[in-house]
CSV table of C-alpha atoms and ligand atoms in Angstrom, one decimal:
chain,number,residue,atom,x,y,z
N,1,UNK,CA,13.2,-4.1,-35.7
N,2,UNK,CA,9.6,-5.9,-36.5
N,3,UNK,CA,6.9,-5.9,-33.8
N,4,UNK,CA,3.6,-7.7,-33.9
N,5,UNK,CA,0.8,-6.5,-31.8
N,6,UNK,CA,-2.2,-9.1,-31.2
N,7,UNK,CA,-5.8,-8.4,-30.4
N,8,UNK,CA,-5.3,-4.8,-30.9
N,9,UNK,CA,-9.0,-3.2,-30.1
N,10,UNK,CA,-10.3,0.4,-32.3
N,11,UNK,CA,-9.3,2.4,-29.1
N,12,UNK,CA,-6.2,0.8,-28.7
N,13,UNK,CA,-5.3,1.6,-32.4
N,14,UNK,CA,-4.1,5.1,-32.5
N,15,UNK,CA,-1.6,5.3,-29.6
N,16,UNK,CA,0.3,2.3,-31.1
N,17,UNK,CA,0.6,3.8,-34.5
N,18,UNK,CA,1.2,7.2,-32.4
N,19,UNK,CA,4.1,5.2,-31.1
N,20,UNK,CA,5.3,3.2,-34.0
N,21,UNK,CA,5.5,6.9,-35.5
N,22,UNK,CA,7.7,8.4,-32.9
N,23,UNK,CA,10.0,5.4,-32.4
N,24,UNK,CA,10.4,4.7,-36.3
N,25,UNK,CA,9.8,1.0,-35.4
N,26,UNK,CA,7.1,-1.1,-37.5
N,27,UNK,CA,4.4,-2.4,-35.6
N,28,UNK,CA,1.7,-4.6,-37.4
N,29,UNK,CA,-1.8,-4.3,-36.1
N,30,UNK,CA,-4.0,-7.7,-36.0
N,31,UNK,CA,-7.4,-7.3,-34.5
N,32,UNK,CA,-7.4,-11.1,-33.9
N,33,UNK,CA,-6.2,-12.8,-30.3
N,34,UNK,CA,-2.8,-14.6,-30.6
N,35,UNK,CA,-4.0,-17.9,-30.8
N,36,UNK,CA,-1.9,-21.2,-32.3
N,37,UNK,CA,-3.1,-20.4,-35.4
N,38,UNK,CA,-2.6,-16.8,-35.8
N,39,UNK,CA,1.0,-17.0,-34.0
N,40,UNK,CA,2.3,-18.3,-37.6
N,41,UNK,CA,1.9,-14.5,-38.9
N,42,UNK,CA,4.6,-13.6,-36.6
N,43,UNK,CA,7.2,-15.2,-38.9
N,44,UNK,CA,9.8,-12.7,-39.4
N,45,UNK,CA,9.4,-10.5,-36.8
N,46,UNK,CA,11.2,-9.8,-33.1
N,47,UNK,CA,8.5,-9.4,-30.4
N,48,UNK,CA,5.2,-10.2,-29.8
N,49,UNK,CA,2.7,-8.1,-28.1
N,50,UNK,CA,-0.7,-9.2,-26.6
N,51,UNK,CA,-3.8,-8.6,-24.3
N,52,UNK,CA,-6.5,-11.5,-24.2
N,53,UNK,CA,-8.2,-12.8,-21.4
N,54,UNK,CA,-8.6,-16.2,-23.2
N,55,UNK,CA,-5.7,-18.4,-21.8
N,56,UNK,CA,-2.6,-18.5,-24.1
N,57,UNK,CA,-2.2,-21.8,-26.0
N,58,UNK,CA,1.3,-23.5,-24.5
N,59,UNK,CA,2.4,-24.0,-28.4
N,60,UNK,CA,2.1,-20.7,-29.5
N,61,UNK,CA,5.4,-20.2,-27.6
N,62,UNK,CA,7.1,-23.8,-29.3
N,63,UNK,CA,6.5,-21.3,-32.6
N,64,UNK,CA,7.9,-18.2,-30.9
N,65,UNK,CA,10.7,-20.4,-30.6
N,66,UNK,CA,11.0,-21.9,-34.0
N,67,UNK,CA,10.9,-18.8,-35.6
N,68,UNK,CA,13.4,-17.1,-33.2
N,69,UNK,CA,11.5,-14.4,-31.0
N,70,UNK,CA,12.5,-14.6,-27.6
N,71,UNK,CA,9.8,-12.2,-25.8
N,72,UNK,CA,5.9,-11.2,-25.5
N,73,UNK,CA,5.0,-8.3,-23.8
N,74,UNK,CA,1.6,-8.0,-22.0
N,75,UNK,CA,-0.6,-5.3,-22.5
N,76,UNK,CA,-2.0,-5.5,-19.4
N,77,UNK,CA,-1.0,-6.7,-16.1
N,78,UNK,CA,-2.8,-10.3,-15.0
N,79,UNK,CA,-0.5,-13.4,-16.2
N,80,UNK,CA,-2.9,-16.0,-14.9
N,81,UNK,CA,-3.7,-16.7,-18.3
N,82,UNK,CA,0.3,-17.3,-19.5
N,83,UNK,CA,1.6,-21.1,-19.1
N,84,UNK,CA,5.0,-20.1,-17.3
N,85,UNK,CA,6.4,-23.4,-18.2
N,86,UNK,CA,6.0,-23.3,-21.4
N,87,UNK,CA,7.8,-19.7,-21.8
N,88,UNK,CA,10.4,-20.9,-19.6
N,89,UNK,CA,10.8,-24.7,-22.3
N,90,UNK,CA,11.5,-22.2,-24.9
N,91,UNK,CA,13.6,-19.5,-23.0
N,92,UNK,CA,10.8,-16.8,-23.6
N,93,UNK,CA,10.7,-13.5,-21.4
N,94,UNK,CA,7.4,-12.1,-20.5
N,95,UNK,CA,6.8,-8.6,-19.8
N,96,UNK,CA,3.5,-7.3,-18.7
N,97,UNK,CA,2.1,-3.4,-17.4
N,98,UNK,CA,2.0,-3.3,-14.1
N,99,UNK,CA,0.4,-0.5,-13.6
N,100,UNK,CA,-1.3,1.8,-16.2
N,101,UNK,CA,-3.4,3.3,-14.0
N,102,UNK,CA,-4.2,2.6,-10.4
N,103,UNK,CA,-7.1,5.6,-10.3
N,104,UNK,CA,-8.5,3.8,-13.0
N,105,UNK,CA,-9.7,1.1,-10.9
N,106,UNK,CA,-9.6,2.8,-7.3
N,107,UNK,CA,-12.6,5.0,-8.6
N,108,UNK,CA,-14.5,2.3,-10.3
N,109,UNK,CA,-14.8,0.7,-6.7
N,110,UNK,CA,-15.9,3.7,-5.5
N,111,UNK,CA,-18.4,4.9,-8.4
N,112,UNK,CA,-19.6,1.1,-8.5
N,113,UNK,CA,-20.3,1.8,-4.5
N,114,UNK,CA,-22.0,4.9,-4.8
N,115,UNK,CA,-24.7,3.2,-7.5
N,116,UNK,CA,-25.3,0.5,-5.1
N,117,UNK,CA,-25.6,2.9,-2.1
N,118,UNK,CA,-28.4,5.1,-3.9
N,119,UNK,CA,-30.2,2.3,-5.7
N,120,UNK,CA,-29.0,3.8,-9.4
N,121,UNK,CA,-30.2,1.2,-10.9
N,122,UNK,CA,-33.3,0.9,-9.6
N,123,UNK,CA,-34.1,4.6,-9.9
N,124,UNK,CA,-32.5,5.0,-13.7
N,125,UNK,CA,-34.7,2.1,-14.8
N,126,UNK,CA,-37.8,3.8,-13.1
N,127,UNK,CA,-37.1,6.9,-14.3
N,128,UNK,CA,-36.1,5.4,-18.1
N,129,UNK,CA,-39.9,4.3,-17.6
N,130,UNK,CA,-40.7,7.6,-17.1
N,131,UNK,CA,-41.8,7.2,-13.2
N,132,UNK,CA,-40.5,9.9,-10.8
N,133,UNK,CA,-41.3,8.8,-7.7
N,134,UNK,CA,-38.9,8.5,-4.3
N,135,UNK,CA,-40.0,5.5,-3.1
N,136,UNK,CA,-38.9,3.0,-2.0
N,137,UNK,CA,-35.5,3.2,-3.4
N,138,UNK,CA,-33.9,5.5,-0.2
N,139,UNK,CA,-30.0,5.6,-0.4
N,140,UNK,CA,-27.3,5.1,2.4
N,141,UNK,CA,-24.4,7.8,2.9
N,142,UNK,CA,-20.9,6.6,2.1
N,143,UNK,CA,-19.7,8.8,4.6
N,144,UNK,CA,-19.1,7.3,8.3
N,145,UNK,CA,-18.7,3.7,6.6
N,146,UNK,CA,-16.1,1.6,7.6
N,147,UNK,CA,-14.4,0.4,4.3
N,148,UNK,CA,-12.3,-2.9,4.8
N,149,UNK,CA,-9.8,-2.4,1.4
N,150,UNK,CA,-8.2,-6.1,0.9
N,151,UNK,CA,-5.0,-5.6,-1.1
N,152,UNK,CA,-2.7,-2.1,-0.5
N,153,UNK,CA,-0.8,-2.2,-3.8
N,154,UNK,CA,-1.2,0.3,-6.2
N,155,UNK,CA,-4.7,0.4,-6.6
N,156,UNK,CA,-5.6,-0.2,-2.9
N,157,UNK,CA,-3.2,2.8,-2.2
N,158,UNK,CA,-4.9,4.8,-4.3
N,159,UNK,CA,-8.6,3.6,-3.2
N,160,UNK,CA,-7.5,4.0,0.3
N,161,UNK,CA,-6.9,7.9,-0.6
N,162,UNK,CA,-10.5,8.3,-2.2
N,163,UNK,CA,-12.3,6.8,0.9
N,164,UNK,CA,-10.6,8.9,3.2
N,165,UNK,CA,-11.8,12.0,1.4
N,166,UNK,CA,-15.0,10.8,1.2
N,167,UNK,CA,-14.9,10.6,5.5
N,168,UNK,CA,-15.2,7.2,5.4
N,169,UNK,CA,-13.0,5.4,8.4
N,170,UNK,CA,-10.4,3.2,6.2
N,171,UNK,CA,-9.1,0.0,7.2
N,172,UNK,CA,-6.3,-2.2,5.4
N,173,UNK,CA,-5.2,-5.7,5.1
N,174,UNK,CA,-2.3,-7.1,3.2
N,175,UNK,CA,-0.1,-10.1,3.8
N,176,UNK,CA,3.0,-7.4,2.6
N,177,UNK,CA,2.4,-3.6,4.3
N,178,UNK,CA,2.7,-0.8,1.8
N,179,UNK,CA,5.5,1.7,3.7
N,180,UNK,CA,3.6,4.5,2.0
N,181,UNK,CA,0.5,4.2,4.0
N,182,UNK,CA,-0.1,5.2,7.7
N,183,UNK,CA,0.3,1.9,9.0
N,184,UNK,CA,-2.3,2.5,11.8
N,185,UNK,CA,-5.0,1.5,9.1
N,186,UNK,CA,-4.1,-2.1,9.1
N,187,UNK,CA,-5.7,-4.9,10.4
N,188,UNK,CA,-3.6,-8.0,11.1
N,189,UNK,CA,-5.5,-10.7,9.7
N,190,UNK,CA,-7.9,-10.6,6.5
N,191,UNK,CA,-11.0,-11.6,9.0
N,192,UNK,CA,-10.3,-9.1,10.8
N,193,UNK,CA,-11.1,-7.1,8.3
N,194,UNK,CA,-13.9,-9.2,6.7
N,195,UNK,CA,-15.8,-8.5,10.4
N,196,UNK,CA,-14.7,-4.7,11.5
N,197,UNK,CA,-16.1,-3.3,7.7
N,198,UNK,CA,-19.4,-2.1,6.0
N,199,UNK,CA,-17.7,-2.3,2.6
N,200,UNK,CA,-15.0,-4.3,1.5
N,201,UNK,CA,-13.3,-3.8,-1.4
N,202,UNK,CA,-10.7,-6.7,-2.7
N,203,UNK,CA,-7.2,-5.4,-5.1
N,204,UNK,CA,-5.8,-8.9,-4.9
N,205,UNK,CA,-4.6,-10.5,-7.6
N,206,UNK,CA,-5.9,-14.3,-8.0
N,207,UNK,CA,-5.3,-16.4,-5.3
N,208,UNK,CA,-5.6,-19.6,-7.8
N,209,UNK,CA,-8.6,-21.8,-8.7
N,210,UNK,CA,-11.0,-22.7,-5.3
N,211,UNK,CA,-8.8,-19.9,-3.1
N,212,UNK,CA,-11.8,-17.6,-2.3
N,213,UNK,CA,-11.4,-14.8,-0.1
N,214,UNK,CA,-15.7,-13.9,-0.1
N,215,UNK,CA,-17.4,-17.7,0.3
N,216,UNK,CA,-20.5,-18.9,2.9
N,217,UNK,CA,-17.3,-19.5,5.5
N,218,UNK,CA,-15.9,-15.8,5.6
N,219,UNK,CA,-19.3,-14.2,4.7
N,220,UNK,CA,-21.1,-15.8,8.0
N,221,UNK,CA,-18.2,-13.8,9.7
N,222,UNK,CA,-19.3,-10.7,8.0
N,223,UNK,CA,-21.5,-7.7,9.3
N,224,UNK,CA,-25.0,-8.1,8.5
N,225,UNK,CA,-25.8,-5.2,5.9
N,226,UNK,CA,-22.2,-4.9,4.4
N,227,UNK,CA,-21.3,-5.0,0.8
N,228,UNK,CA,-18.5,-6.6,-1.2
N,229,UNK,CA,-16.8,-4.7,-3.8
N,230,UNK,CA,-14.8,-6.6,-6.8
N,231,UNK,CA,-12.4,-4.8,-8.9
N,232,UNK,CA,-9.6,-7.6,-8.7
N,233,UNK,CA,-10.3,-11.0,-10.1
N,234,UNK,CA,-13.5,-12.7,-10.0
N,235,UNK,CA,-12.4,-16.3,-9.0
N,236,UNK,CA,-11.8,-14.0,-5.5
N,237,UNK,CA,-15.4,-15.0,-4.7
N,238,UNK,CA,-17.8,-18.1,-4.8
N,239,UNK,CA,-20.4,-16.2,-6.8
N,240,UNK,CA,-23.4,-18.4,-5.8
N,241,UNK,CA,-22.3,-17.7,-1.9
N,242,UNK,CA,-22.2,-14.0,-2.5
N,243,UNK,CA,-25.6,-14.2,-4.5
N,244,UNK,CA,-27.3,-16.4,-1.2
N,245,UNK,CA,-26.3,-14.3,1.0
N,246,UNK,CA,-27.6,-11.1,-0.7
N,247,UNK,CA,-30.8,-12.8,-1.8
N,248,UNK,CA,-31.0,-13.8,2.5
N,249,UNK,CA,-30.8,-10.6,3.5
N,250,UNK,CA,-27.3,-11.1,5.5
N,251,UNK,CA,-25.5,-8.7,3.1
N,252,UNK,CA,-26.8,-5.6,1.5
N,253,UNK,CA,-25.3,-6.0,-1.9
N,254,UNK,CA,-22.6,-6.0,-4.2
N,255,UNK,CA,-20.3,-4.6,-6.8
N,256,UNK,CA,-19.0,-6.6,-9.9
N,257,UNK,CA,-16.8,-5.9,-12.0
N,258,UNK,CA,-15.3,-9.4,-12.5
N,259,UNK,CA,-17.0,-12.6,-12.4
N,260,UNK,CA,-15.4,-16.2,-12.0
N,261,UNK,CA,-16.5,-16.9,-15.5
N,262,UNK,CA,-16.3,-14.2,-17.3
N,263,UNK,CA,-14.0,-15.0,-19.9
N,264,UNK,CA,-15.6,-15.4,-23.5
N,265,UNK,CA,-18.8,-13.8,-22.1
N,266,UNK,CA,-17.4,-10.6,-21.2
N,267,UNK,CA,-16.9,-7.8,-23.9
N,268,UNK,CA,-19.2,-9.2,-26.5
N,269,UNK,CA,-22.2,-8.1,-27.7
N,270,UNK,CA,-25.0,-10.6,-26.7
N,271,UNK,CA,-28.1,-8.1,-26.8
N,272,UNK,CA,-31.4,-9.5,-27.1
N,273,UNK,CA,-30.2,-13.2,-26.4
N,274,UNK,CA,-30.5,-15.3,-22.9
N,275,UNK,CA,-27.1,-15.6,-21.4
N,276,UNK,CA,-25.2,-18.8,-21.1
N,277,UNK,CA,-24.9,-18.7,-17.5
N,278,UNK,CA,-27.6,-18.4,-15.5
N,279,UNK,CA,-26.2,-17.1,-12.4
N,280,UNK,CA,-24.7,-14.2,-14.0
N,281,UNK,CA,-28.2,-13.4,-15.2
N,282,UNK,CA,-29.9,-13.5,-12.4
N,283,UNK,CA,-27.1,-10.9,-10.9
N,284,UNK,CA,-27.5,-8.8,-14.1
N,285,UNK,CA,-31.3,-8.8,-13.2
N,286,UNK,CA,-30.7,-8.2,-9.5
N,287,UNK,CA,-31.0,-4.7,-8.3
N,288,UNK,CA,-28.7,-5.3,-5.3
N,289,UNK,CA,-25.6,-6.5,-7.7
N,290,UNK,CA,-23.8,-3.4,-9.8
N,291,UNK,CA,-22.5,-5.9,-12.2
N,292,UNK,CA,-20.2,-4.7,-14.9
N,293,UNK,CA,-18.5,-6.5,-17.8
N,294,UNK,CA,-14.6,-5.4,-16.4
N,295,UNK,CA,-14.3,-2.1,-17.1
N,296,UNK,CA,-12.9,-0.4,-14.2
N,297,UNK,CA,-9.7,-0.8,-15.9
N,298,UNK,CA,-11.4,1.1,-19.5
N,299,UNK,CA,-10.3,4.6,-19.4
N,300,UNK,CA,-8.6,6.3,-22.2
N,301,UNK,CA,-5.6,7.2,-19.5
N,302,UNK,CA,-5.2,3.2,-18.9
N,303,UNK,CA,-5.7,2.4,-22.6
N,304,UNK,CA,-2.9,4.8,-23.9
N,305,UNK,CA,-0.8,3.6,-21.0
N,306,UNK,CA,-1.1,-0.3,-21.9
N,307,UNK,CA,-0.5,-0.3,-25.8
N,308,UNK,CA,2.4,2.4,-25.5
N,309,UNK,CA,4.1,0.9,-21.8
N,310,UNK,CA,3.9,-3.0,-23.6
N,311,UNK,CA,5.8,-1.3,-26.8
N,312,UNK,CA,7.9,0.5,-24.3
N,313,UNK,CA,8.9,-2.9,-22.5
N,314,UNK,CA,9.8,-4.8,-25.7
N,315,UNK,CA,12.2,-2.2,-26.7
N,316,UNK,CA,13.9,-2.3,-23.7
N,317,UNK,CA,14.1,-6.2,-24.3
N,318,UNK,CA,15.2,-6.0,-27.2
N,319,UNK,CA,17.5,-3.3,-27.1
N,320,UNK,CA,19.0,-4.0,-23.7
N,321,UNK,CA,18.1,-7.5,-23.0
N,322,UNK,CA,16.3,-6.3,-19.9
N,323,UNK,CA,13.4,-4.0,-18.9
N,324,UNK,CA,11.9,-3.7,-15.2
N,325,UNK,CA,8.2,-5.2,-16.4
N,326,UNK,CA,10.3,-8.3,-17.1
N,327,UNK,CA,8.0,-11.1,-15.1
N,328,UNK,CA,10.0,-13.6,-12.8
N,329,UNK,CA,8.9,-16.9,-14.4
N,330,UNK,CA,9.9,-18.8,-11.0
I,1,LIG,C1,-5.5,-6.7,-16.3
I,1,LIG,O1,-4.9,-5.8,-16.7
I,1,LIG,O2,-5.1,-7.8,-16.0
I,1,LIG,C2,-7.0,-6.5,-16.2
I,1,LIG,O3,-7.6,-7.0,-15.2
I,1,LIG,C3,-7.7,-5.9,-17.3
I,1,LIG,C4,-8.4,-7.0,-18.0
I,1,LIG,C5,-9.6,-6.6,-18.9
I,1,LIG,C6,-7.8,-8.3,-18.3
């Protein structure tokens, strides 16, 4: 058995040759995304592996085909990015990680949270300039907050657990209840939520191109002062909405980790040049936004557990025509 692993990143590296070691299967390591173009180096092997956040070109799975390899295996968990139909025209399985680490992400929110509730950026950028004072930049307490968390899968669950120790009173929305969780906590409608919090914090997956969950609408709903957290998917949120009403006054701030255009802007080096987008600048420069380039996902934990679970799941593919990431293409 041949695998081909796309897109593979420096710190990605060593667990899959750490795997490809202790399984005594062959994995080939291309730094390059899997693309039309590079999808013709596959030739002669049996699964494809990939992370991208690019969207996956429908006719790099019309070559799968031709040259006989019947699944890709996600290193990560989103498939917004995958045309289903084009897997399912060529009889291709999709696998993906559904969860490589739920703390991961749970704590972002909450360290993202924590900057934004003691002005960090504001005071580490004074005090980079070598000025020391207090003021103005006084913080709010975390504890005694009412945190609104939209979404109780996984990573809700597990950011559900971290504002509770943090004495924060924890409320929950989700269209499907997690049995795990005192069901007290939940609310029974998401505006609900969006008006009983200080904080809320959305783990929802996509909801599909103009399906905002944060937009002028819900935020006019919204306590005066709160803050909106994003972990999740940044097409959650009409940014320039979220931005207005920050820049008004009517909420206190936010924390980004994902932004509705993120893709091909995030995760590349663009130091010393203007951005493309000017609304994400003006965020960046914003000392009420904690924006980050989606990392809450980047911890060595989550890393090992997204090359090595992927590898995992095309084995089982392979080797027993079945594995429990397998994605139900509808
Ligand atoms: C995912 O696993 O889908 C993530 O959100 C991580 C990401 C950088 C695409």
């Amino acid at each position: 058995m041949k695998l081909i692993d796309y897109g593979v990143r420096d710190d990605e590296r060593p667990y899959i040759e750490e795997w490809s070691k202790e399984n005594q299967i062959e994995v080939k390591i291309i730094s390059d995304l899997l693309t039309k173009d590079t999808i013709e180096l596959a030739n002669g092997f049996d699964g494809v592996v990939a992370f991208q956040q690019l969207p996956y070109d429908p006719e790099i799975f019309d070559r799968m085909n031709d040259f006989g390899i019947k699944v890709i295996s996600l290193r990560n968990v989103g498939v917004d990015n995958v045309p289903f139909d084009s897997l399912k025209k060529n009889n291709i399985k999709l696998t993906n990680v559904p969860s490589y680490s739920p703390t991961a992400i749970a704590e972002y929110s909450v360290t993202g949270l924590m900057m934004l509730l003691r002005q960090m950026k504001q005071v580490i950028r004074k005090v980079d300039k070598h000025d020391l004072r207090w003021a103005p930049d006084i913080g709010r307490e975390l504890n005694g907050l009412t945190v609104g968390v939209a979404g109780t899968g996984r990573i809700g669950h597990a950011a559900i657990k971290i504002y509770q120790g943090f004495g924060c009173k924890v409320i929950a929305y989700d269209k499907y209840r997690n049995p795990d969780l005192d069901q007290s906590i939940y609310v029974d409608t998401l505006d609900e939520l969006l008006k009983q919090s200080d904080v809320v914090t959305l783990h929802l997956p996509s909801l599909g191109k103009g399906h905002t969950v944060i937009n002028k609408e819900t935020i006019s709903e919204m306590k005066d002062d709160a803050i909106v957290i994003n972990t999740g998917r940044g097409d959650l949120i009409n940014t320039q909405d979220l931005y207005d009403a920050v820049e008004s006054g009517k909420l206190y701030g936010a924390v980004m980790d994902v932004y509705e255009n993120e893709v091909g802007i995030f995760n590349t080096d663009r130091t010393g040049q203007d951005l493309p987008d000017k609304l994400l600048e003006k965020i960046i420069n914003d000392p009420k936004f904690i924006l980050s380039p989606h990392i809450a996902f980047y911890t060595t934990r989550a890393v090992k557990n997204m090359a090595t679970i992927s590898l995992n799941s095309m084995l089982e593919e392979l080797k027993d025509g079945k594995s429990q990431n397998e994605i139900d293409l509808g």
